[in-house]
Coordinates of C-alpha atoms in Angstrom, one line a residue:
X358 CA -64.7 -64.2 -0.9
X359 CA -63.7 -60.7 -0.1
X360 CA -61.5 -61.7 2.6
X361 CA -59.8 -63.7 -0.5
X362 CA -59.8 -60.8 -2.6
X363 CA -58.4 -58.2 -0.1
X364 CA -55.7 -61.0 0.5
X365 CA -55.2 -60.9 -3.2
X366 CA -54.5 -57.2 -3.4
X367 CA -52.2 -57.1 -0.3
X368 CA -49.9 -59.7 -1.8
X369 CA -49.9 -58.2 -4.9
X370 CA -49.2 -54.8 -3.5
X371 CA -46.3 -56.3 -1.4
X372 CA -44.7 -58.9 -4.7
X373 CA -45.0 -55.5 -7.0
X374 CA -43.2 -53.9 -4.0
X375 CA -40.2 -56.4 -5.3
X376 CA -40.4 -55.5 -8.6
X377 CA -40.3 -52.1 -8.0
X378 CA -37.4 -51.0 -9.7
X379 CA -37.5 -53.4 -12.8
X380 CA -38.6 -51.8 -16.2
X381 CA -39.8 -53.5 -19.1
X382 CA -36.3 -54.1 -20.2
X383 CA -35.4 -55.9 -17.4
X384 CA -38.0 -58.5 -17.9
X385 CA -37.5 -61.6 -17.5
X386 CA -38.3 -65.5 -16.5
X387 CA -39.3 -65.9 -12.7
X388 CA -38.9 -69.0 -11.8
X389 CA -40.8 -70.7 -8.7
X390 CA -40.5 -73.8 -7.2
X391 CA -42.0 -76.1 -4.1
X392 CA -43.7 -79.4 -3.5
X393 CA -47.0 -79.5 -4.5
X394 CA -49.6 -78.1 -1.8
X395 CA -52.9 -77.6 -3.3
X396 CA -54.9 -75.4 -3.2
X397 CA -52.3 -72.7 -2.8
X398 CA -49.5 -74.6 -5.6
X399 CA -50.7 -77.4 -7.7
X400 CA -50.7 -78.6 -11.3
X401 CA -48.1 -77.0 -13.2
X402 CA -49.2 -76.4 -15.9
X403 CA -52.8 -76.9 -15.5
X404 CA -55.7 -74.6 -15.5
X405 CA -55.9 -74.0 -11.5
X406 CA -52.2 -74.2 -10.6
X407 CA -53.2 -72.9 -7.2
X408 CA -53.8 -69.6 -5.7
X409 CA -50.2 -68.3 -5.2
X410 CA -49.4 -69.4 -8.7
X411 CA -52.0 -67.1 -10.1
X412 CA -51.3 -64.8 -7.5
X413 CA -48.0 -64.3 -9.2
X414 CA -48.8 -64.1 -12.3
X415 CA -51.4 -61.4 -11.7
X416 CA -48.4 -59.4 -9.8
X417 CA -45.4 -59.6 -12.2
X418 CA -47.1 -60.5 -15.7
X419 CA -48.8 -56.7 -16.4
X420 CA -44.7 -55.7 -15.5
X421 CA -43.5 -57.9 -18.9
X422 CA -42.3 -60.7 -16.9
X423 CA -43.7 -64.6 -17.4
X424 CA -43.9 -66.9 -14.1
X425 CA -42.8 -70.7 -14.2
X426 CA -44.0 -72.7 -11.8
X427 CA -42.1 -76.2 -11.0
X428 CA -42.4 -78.9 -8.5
X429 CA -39.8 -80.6 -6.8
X430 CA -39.1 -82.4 -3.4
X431 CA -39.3 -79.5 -0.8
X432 CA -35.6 -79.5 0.3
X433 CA -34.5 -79.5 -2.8
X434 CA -36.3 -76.4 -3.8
X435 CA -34.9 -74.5 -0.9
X436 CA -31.4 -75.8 -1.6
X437 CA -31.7 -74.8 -5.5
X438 CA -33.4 -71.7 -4.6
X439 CA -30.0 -70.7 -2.6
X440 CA -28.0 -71.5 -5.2
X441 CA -29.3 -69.5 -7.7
X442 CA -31.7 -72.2 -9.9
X443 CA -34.8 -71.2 -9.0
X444 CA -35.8 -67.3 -7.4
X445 CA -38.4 -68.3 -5.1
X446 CA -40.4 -70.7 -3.4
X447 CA -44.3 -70.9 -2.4
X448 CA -45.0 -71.8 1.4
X449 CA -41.7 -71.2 3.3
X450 CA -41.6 -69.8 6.3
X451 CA -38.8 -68.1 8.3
X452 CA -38.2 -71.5 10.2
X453 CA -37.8 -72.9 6.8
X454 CA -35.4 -70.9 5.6
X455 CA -34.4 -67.6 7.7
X456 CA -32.0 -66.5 5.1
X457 CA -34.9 -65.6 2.4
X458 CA -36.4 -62.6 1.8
X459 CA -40.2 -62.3 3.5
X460 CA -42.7 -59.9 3.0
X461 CA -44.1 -58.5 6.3
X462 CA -48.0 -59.7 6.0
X463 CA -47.9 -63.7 5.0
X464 CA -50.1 -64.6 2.1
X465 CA -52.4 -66.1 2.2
X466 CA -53.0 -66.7 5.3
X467 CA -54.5 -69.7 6.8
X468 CA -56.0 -71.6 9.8
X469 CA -56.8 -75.1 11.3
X470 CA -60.3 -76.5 12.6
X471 CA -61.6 -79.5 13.8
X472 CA -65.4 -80.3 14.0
X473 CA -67.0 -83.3 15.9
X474 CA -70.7 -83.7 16.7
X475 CA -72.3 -81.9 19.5
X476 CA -72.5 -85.0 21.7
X477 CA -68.7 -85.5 21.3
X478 CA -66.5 -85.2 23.8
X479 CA -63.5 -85.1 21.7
X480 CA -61.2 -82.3 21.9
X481 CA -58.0 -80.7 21.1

């Protein structure tokens, strides 16, 4: 859990570093899109819309801006993104779309591992 948490202030400390310049009067409606991918995007609209949801919210709602979430097919978000629909997705990465802005320490971060019993000989 305080892995989580010192994750949580990093990528907060990195999305206010976006936000920087924006005063109250520049406020407005950020609006994020991707295919669902819980735990980290889920539900709009739900009470645990995943981590980067909330993540975002914590980040740019104390500035006096509100955060949508939407879902939609994930090459669709990128494309709509570009054009000017949406102004962000969660979970792309440079191969996904090398043209978007990235912050230098990926959050969250996140592994794979594979368990089998101890008289398997299974491996990867």
């Amino acid at each position: 859990m305080q892995l989580f948490k010192l994750n949580s202030v990093a990528c907060a400390a990195v999305m206010a570093g976006f936000m920087a310049a924006a005063t109250p009067s520049q406020a407005a409606d950020i609006v994020i899109a991707a295919d669902p991918w819980c735990p980290f995007n889920c539900e709009p609209g739900s009470d645990r819309p995943g981590v980067m949801v909330e993540i975002a919210r914590e980040v740019f709602e104390p500035l006096g801006h509100t955060v949508t979430y939407e879902t939609v097919n994930w090459s669709r978000a990128l494309v709509e993104t570009r054009e000017g629909k949406y102004d962000a997705v969660f979970g792309a990465t440079r191969g996904d779309a090398e043209d978007f802005v990235f912050p230098e320490l990926a959050q969250p971060v996140s592994g794979n591992a594979y368990f089998v019993r101890a008289d398997d000989d299974w491996t990867y």
